[in-house]
Amino acid sequence: MMSSMIQRVQVFLICFLLLVSSGGKSNNHSLDSIKQIVESSTGEQNIEVVLASIEQIILRHPNQAIVYAERALAEARKRNDKTSEVRAQFLIAKAQYLTGKYNLSLEQLDPVYFHYQTIKDSARLVETLQLYGQIHTHIGDFRKALEYTQSAINLAERANINQVIADLTREVGNIYFYFGERTIALDFFQKSLSISQKNRDKDGIAKAYNNMGRIYAELGRFNTALDYLTKSLDAKNKDEDKSSYGNTLINIGTVYLRTGEHQKSLEYFEEARGCFEAVNNTEGTANSIYYLGLAYFNINRHNQALALQNEAWKLASTINSKRLMVNISRAIANIYESIGNYQQAYNFIQTYLSLRDSVFSDEKSKLLIELETRHQLQSKERQIELLSKERALEKSEKRRISILIVLLSVIAIFFITLSYVAFNRFRYKSKLNRKLLEEISHRKRIEAQLNEYQEHLENLVEERTWELKVAKDKAEDADKLKTAFLTNMSHEIRTPMNAILGFSYLLTDKESTNEAKGEYIKIIKSNGEVLMNLINDILDISIIESGQLKTKNRPFLLTELLDELKYFFAQEMEKSGKKSITLSVDYDKLCGNLTVTTDKIRLRQILSNLLWNAIKFTNAGQITFGYRLSGTEELIFYVKDTGVGINPEHHKLIFERFSKINISTESTAATGTGLGLAISRELVAALGGTIWLDSIPGKGSTFYFTIPYQPNKDSIIEPSIANFKVNKALFAGKTILIAEDVVSNFKLVEAFLFNLDMNILWAKDGVEALNIFRETPNINIILLDIQMPIMDGLNALRNIRKLNPTIPVIVNTAYYLNDEMEKSFEAGCNDYMSKPIRKEDLLIKLSQYIDK
C-alpha cells in the first residue's frame, strides 16, 4: 500500500517539474529532465514514472518519445508488467502517428486495442479508437475513420467520459471536411467549439478555431477565415505542439494564396515546413512542400514548383497518404500542362483519377450520406422515445385519477363539504385530461411528420447518390475531352510548324536549287496559312467560351463578298492541286446587287469554314455556294459539294466542339481542330440565324444557314479585294509614319510599300512616334501598333489627336478581341487591322485615307 502511494507521488512530482521546466527557459531543459528520469528509472523503481514523463514530451519531441517508450516497453516485458507494456505500445503508436508513420502506428495499436477491449477499460478504449480514427483519416480511408470515431463517441457517452467529446466531435468534422462535405463539417466544428468553451478547454478552442477558419477559407469568406485562424495561432504554443502550429500556418498561407498575396503565402508555408521538419512529421512536411509548389506555380516559377511537387510526392508515397497524393498528382499534371509536356501531364492526370477513385468512390460517398442521415434522424428518434414514455405516464395518471374519483365518491357520502371540494377538483382534472388528449393528438401528428421526414431522407440519399455519379461521369468526360483536345492541338500545331521550320532551313542550304527554293516558299506560305487558321479557330472558340463574342453590322454588297470568296478559294484549290473540282457561285439574278447590313467579317468566316470543309472532303466534281432571298426578312445561304457525304447518325455531332468524324474513311480522321463547324454554329446564332445540313454518304453534302435580311441602299459600300488594283500615283511622294517596336513587323510593311515611291518614317515606341509627328509637319498617314514599350499605341494616339484631330491613323495590332477594336476607335483611330495582314488589305486601307 505504501509502495503504491509513493509511486503516485513520484508521478505527480515528475509531471509538476516537467510543466515548470517547459514553461521556463527552453524545451531542451525539459528534454534533459526526461533523459535523467528515464536513465534513473531502472531496477526496482516503478515504470509508471517513465511513461508519465514520456506523455509530457510526446507532442514536442515525438521522435525522442519513441526512443524512450521503446526502452520502457523492453523493461515492462522484462518485468512481465502487462499494463505498462500496453501503455508503452500506445505511446509508441501515438508518436509514430505524429511523425507520419501511419502503417507502423497501426501495427503497434492493434494489440493495444485487443488488450483494453479484453479488460473493458472504457477510458483507454476511447483513446485508442480516437487514434485509430485519426490515422485512417490521414491515410484517406474515411469509411474506417468514421466508424472508429463514431464508436469512440458512443463509448464515451455511455461511460460519461465527457472531456474527450469535443475532440471526437472535431475529428468527425475533419473526416467530412476531407471528403468535401464542408457544410456538415462546419456544423461539427461549431459543436466542438461550444463544448470546448463550456469546459474552458483552451487547446480545444484553438483547434476548433483552426478548423472553422479552414472551412470559411474553402467557402471564399477570407476575412472571416483569417479572423478565426489568427485567434487559433495566438492561442497555440509553437514549442508545445509544432504539428498543430504548423497546420494553422498552412491554413493561413492558403488564404493568402487564394487572395493572390503569394509572397505572404510563401512565408507561412516555409515556416510551417520548418515546424513539421523539427518533429520529423512526414505528412506535414509533404503537405507544406505541396502548398509551396502551388505558390511558386501561381507566380509562374514552373521549374521550382515541379521540383517541390516531386519532393512532396516522394514523401507522401513513403507513408501511403493517398488523400495527399490525390492533390499532388493533380498539381504535377497542371505544371506539365503549363510547360507543354503533355505526355507527362496525361500520365499524372491518369494517376490522379485512379487515386481519386480509390479515396472518393461512389460506395464511400453513399456511406457518408447514409451515416449523416442516421445522425440527423437520431434526435428525431429520441423525440419519439420521449413521446412513448409520456404516453405511459398518461395512462398511469388516468388510473390514479380513476382511483381518486372512486375514493372521493365514497367520502362524499359522509362529508358533503369535502364532496364539493372533490367536485371542483374533478372539474380541474377533466380540463387537464382534455389538454392531455390534445397533446397526445399533437404528438401523433409529430410522429406522422417524422415518418414522412424519414421517407424523404431515404429518397434524398438515393437522389444525391445519383447526382454524385452523374457529376463524376461528367468530370471524367471533361478530363477525356481535354486530354483529346491537347493531343489533337499538339499534332495540328506541330505538323505545319515542322514544314515551316524544315523548309526554312532548306532555303539556306547551298545545295538547294532556285526552282526547289520556289517550291519551298510555296510550302512555307501554305503551312503558315494553315497555322494562322488554326490559331484563329482557337482564339474564336476562346472568345465564344468567355461570352465576349460581339458582332458589328455594316452595309455591303453581298455579291462582292461572294466574288471575293470565289477568287480566293479558286487560287487555294489551284495551290492544293485540286484542279478537278469546279467552283461556282449561284444566286438569284433579280437580287444580284443586294446590299445587306450585317457583320461582313463573321459572314465571310462562316462561308469560308463551310467552303474549306467542302474542299477538304471533295476530290472531284462540283462545289457551289450562294444564297436565296426567303420572303422579305431572311436570307438563306448554302454550300453544296459532291464529296464523301456524312452518315445521318453524325448530323448532330458534326456541330459539336472538337468533333472529328471519320467521314473520309473508316481508318483515318480528317485533319484540323474539329472547331470550324462549332464556331460557325455560334457565329450564325450571333448573327440571328440557324444552321443545318443535308447529306447522302458517297454523294455529297449541302450546308444551309440563315441570317436576318436588313437591306440598306444608301449606305457607303467597302471596296472589293477581288477587283482592287493599286494606283501607284496615289502614293507617290506621300509620307507614312510606321509606329512598330518589332523589327520584323516593320520590315514586312516596308516590303509591302517598296514599289510605291513613299517616304517611310519608323518609330520604335509611342514616345518616339509622338516626337517624330511633332517634328515632321508633312506626314500624310500613320500606321500605329498598340503594344509598344515606354508609351503604348492608344496613349500615343490620344496625344496625336490633341495635336492634329484630322490626320488619318490606322491601328495595326496583334490583339484579336472586339473590345480592343472598340478601344481603338474610342481613342480616335480611323480604321483597324489585325495581324497578320495581307498586302492587298493594307493597300486598300491606305488608299482610302492617303489622299484625304
GROMACS .gro file of N, CA and C in nm, residues 683-747:
model
  195
  683LEU      N    1  -2.140   3.151  -8.457
  683LEU     CA    2  -2.142   3.277  -8.531
  683LEU      C    3  -2.277   3.299  -8.598
  684VAL      N    4  -2.336   3.192  -8.655
  684VAL     CA    5  -2.469   3.204  -8.716
  684VAL      C    6  -2.570   3.247  -8.609
  685ALA      N    7  -2.561   3.185  -8.490
  685ALA     CA    8  -2.653   3.224  -8.382
  685ALA      C    9  -2.633   3.369  -8.343
  686ALA      N   10  -2.507   3.416  -8.340
  686ALA     CA   11  -2.480   3.555  -8.305
  686ALA      C   12  -2.537   3.652  -8.408
  687LEU      N   13  -2.541   3.608  -8.535
  687LEU     CA   14  -2.599   3.692  -8.640
  687LEU      C   15  -2.751   3.682  -8.646
  688GLY      N   16  -2.809   3.595  -8.562
  688GLY     CA   17  -2.955   3.584  -8.554
  688GLY      C   18  -3.015   3.476  -8.643
  689GLY      N   19  -2.935   3.376  -8.685
  689GLY     CA   20  -2.987   3.272  -8.774
  689GLY      C   21  -2.969   3.133  -8.719
  690THR      N   22  -2.993   3.032  -8.805
  690THR     CA   23  -2.977   2.891  -8.769
  690THR      C   24  -2.899   2.822  -8.880
  691ILE      N   25  -2.840   2.703  -8.847
  691ILE     CA   26  -2.760   2.628  -8.944
  691ILE      C   27  -2.801   2.481  -8.940
  692TRP      N   28  -2.800   2.414  -9.056
  692TRP     CA   29  -2.833   2.271  -9.063
  692TRP      C   30  -2.769   2.213  -9.190
  693LEU      N   31  -2.788   2.082  -9.213
  693LEU     CA   32  -2.728   2.021  -9.331
  693LEU      C   33  -2.815   1.909  -9.384
  694ASP      N   34  -2.795   1.877  -9.511
  694ASP     CA   35  -2.848   1.758  -9.577
  694ASP      C   36  -2.728   1.685  -9.636
  695SER      N   37  -2.724   1.553  -9.622
  695SER     CA   38  -2.609   1.481  -9.673
  695SER      C   39  -2.646   1.337  -9.705
  696ILE      N   40  -2.587   1.286  -9.814
  696ILE     CA   41  -2.603   1.145  -9.852
  696ILE      C   42  -2.463   1.087  -9.863
  697PRO      N   43  -2.430   0.982  -9.784
  697PRO     CA   44  -2.297   0.924  -9.790
  697PRO      C   45  -2.261   0.881  -9.932
  698GLY      N   46  -2.143   0.923  -9.977
  698GLY     CA   47  -2.095   0.886 -10.109
  698GLY      C   48  -2.137   0.980 -10.220
  699LYS      N   49  -2.233   1.071 -10.192
  699LYS     CA   50  -2.283   1.159 -10.298
  699LYS      C   51  -2.260   1.308 -10.268
  700GLY      N   52  -2.244   1.343 -10.144
  700GLY     CA   53  -2.217   1.483 -10.115
  700GLY      C   54  -2.300   1.539 -10.001
  701SER      N   55  -2.272   1.666  -9.969
  701SER     CA   56  -2.339   1.734  -9.857
  701SER      C   57  -2.376   1.876  -9.897
  702THR      N   58  -2.481   1.927  -9.834
  702THR     CA   59  -2.520   2.067  -9.851
  702THR      C   60  -2.543   2.127  -9.713
  703PHE      N   61  -2.469   2.232  -9.679
  703PHE     CA   62  -2.487   2.304  -9.554
  703PHE      C   63  -2.567   2.431  -9.580
  704TYR      N   64  -2.668   2.455  -9.496
  704TYR     CA   65  -2.754   2.573  -9.508
  704TYR      C   66  -2.742   2.656  -9.380
  705PHE      N   67  -2.754   2.787  -9.393
  705PHE     CA   68  -2.772   2.873  -9.276
  705PHE      C   69  -2.846   2.999  -9.317
  706THR      N   70  -2.911   3.060  -9.219
  706THR     CA   71  -2.991   3.180  -9.245
  706THR      C   72  -2.937   3.298  -9.165
  707ILE      N   73  -2.963   3.419  -9.215
  707ILE     CA   74  -2.940   3.542  -9.137
  707ILE      C   75  -3.056   3.636  -9.166
  708PRO      N   76  -3.088   3.725  -9.072
  708PRO     CA   77  -3.194   3.822  -9.098
  708PRO      C   78  -3.154   3.914  -9.214
  709TYR      N   79  -3.253   3.955  -9.293
  709TYR     CA   80  -3.230   4.043  -9.409
  709TYR      C   81  -3.265   4.186  -9.372
  710GLN      N   82  -3.163   4.274  -9.372
  710GLN     CA   83  -3.186   4.415  -9.342
  710GLN      C   84  -3.125   4.498  -9.455
  711PRO      N   85  -3.197   4.523  -9.563
  711PRO     CA   86  -3.141   4.594  -9.679
  711PRO      C   87  -3.111   4.739  -9.647
  712ASN      N   88  -3.011   4.793  -9.715
  712ASN     CA   89  -2.973   4.933  -9.696
  712ASN      C   90  -2.913   4.983  -9.828
  713LYS      N   91  -2.988   5.064  -9.900
  713LYS     CA   92  -2.947   5.105 -10.034
  713LYS      C   93  -2.859   5.230 -10.035
  714ASP      N   94  -2.867   5.311  -9.929
  714ASP     CA   95  -2.800   5.440  -9.933
  714ASP      C   96  -2.666   5.440  -9.859
  715SER      N   97  -2.623   5.328  -9.805
  715SER     CA   98  -2.501   5.325  -9.724
  715SER      C   99  -2.377   5.317  -9.811
  716ILE      N  100  -2.262   5.360  -9.753
  716ILE     CA  101  -2.134   5.354  -9.824
  716ILE      C  102  -2.085   5.210  -9.823
  717ILE      N  103  -2.042   5.160  -9.939
  717ILE     CA  104  -2.001   5.022  -9.953
  717ILE      C  105  -1.848   5.014  -9.957
  718GLU      N  106  -1.792   4.915  -9.884
  718GLU     CA  107  -1.648   4.896  -9.884
  718GLU      C  108  -1.603   4.838 -10.018
  719PRO      N  109  -1.483   4.874 -10.066
  719PRO     CA  110  -1.435   4.822 -10.194
  719PRO      C  111  -1.404   4.675 -10.186
  720SER      N  112  -1.410   4.608 -10.301
  720SER     CA  113  -1.386   4.464 -10.309
  720SER      C  114  -1.239   4.436 -10.333
  721ILE      N  115  -1.186   4.338 -10.260
  721ILE     CA  116  -1.046   4.300 -10.278
  721ILE      C  117  -1.024   4.238 -10.415
  722ALA      N  118  -1.123   4.159 -10.460
  722ALA     CA  119  -1.107   4.087 -10.586
  722ALA      C  120  -1.088   4.183 -10.703
  723ASN      N  121  -1.151   4.302 -10.698
  723ASN     CA  122  -1.145   4.396 -10.810
  723ASN      C  123  -1.046   4.509 -10.786
  724PHE      N  124  -0.968   4.500 -10.678
  724PHE     CA  125  -0.880   4.611 -10.641
  724PHE      C  126  -0.751   4.608 -10.724
  725LYS      N  127  -0.710   4.729 -10.774
  725LYS     CA  128  -0.584   4.744 -10.844
  725LYS      C  129  -0.511   4.863 -10.783
  726VAL      N  130  -0.381   4.847 -10.763
  726VAL     CA  131  -0.302   4.951 -10.697
  726VAL      C  132  -0.282   5.069 -10.792
  727ASN      N  133  -0.315   5.190 -10.741
  727ASN     CA  134  -0.289   5.313 -10.815
  727ASN      C  135  -0.162   5.375 -10.755
  728LYS      N  136  -0.046   5.346 -10.816
  728LYS     CA  137   0.080   5.389 -10.760
  728LYS      C  138   0.091   5.540 -10.753
  729ALA      N  139   0.027   5.609 -10.845
  729ALA     CA  140   0.035   5.757 -10.844
  729ALA      C  141  -0.026   5.815 -10.718
  730LEU      N  142  -0.122   5.742 -10.662
  730LEU     CA  143  -0.189   5.790 -10.541
  730LEU      C  144  -0.092   5.798 -10.423
  731PHE      N  145   0.011   5.711 -10.422
  731PHE     CA  146   0.102   5.702 -10.308
  731PHE      C  147   0.232   5.780 -10.330
  732ALA      N  148   0.262   5.820 -10.456
  732ALA     CA  149   0.391   5.882 -10.488
  732ALA      C  150   0.412   6.010 -10.409
  733GLY      N  151   0.529   6.021 -10.345
  733GLY     CA  152   0.566   6.142 -10.272
  733GLY      C  153   0.500   6.157 -10.136
  734LYS      N  154   0.412   6.067 -10.099
  734LYS     CA  155   0.344   6.076  -9.969
  734LYS      C  156   0.433   6.020  -9.858
  735THR      N  157   0.408   6.068  -9.735
  735THR     CA  158   0.489   6.027  -9.618
  735THR      C  159   0.403   5.948  -9.520
  736ILE      N  160   0.452   5.832  -9.480
  736ILE     CA  161   0.382   5.747  -9.384
  736ILE      C  162   0.471   5.726  -9.262
  737LEU      N  163   0.412   5.739  -9.142
  737LEU     CA  164   0.482   5.711  -9.016
  737LEU      C  165   0.437   5.574  -8.966
  738ILE      N  166   0.532   5.483  -8.951
  738ILE     CA  167   0.501   5.347  -8.903
  738ILE      C  168   0.553   5.336  -8.760
  739ALA      N  169   0.462   5.320  -8.663
  739ALA     CA  170   0.498   5.301  -8.522
  739ALA      C  171   0.491   5.153  -8.490
  740GLU      N  172   0.608   5.088  -8.477
  740GLU     CA  173   0.612   4.942  -8.458
  740GLU      C  174   0.742   4.907  -8.386
  741ASP      N  175   0.732   4.837  -8.270
  741ASP     CA  176   0.851   4.806  -8.191
  741ASP      C  177   0.921   4.678  -8.238
  742VAL      N  178   0.855   4.592  -8.313
  742VAL     CA  179   0.916   4.468  -8.360
  742VAL      C  180   0.976   4.491  -8.498
  743VAL      N  181   1.106   4.466  -8.512
  743VAL     CA  182   1.177   4.497  -8.635
  743VAL      C  183   1.121   4.418  -8.752
  744SER      N  184   1.092   4.289  -8.732
  744SER     CA  185   1.043   4.205  -8.842
  744SER      C  186   0.908   4.254  -8.893
  745ASN      N  187   0.822   4.301  -8.804
  745ASN     CA  188   0.693   4.354  -8.847
  745ASN      C  189   0.710   4.481  -8.931
  746PHE      N  190   0.804   4.568  -8.890
  746PHE     CA  191   0.831   4.690  -8.970
  746PHE      C  192   0.886   4.653  -9.107
  747LYS      N  193   0.979   4.559  -9.110
  747LYS     CA  194   1.039   4.517  -9.237
  747LYS      C  195   0.933   4.462  -9.333
   0.00000   0.00000   0.00000
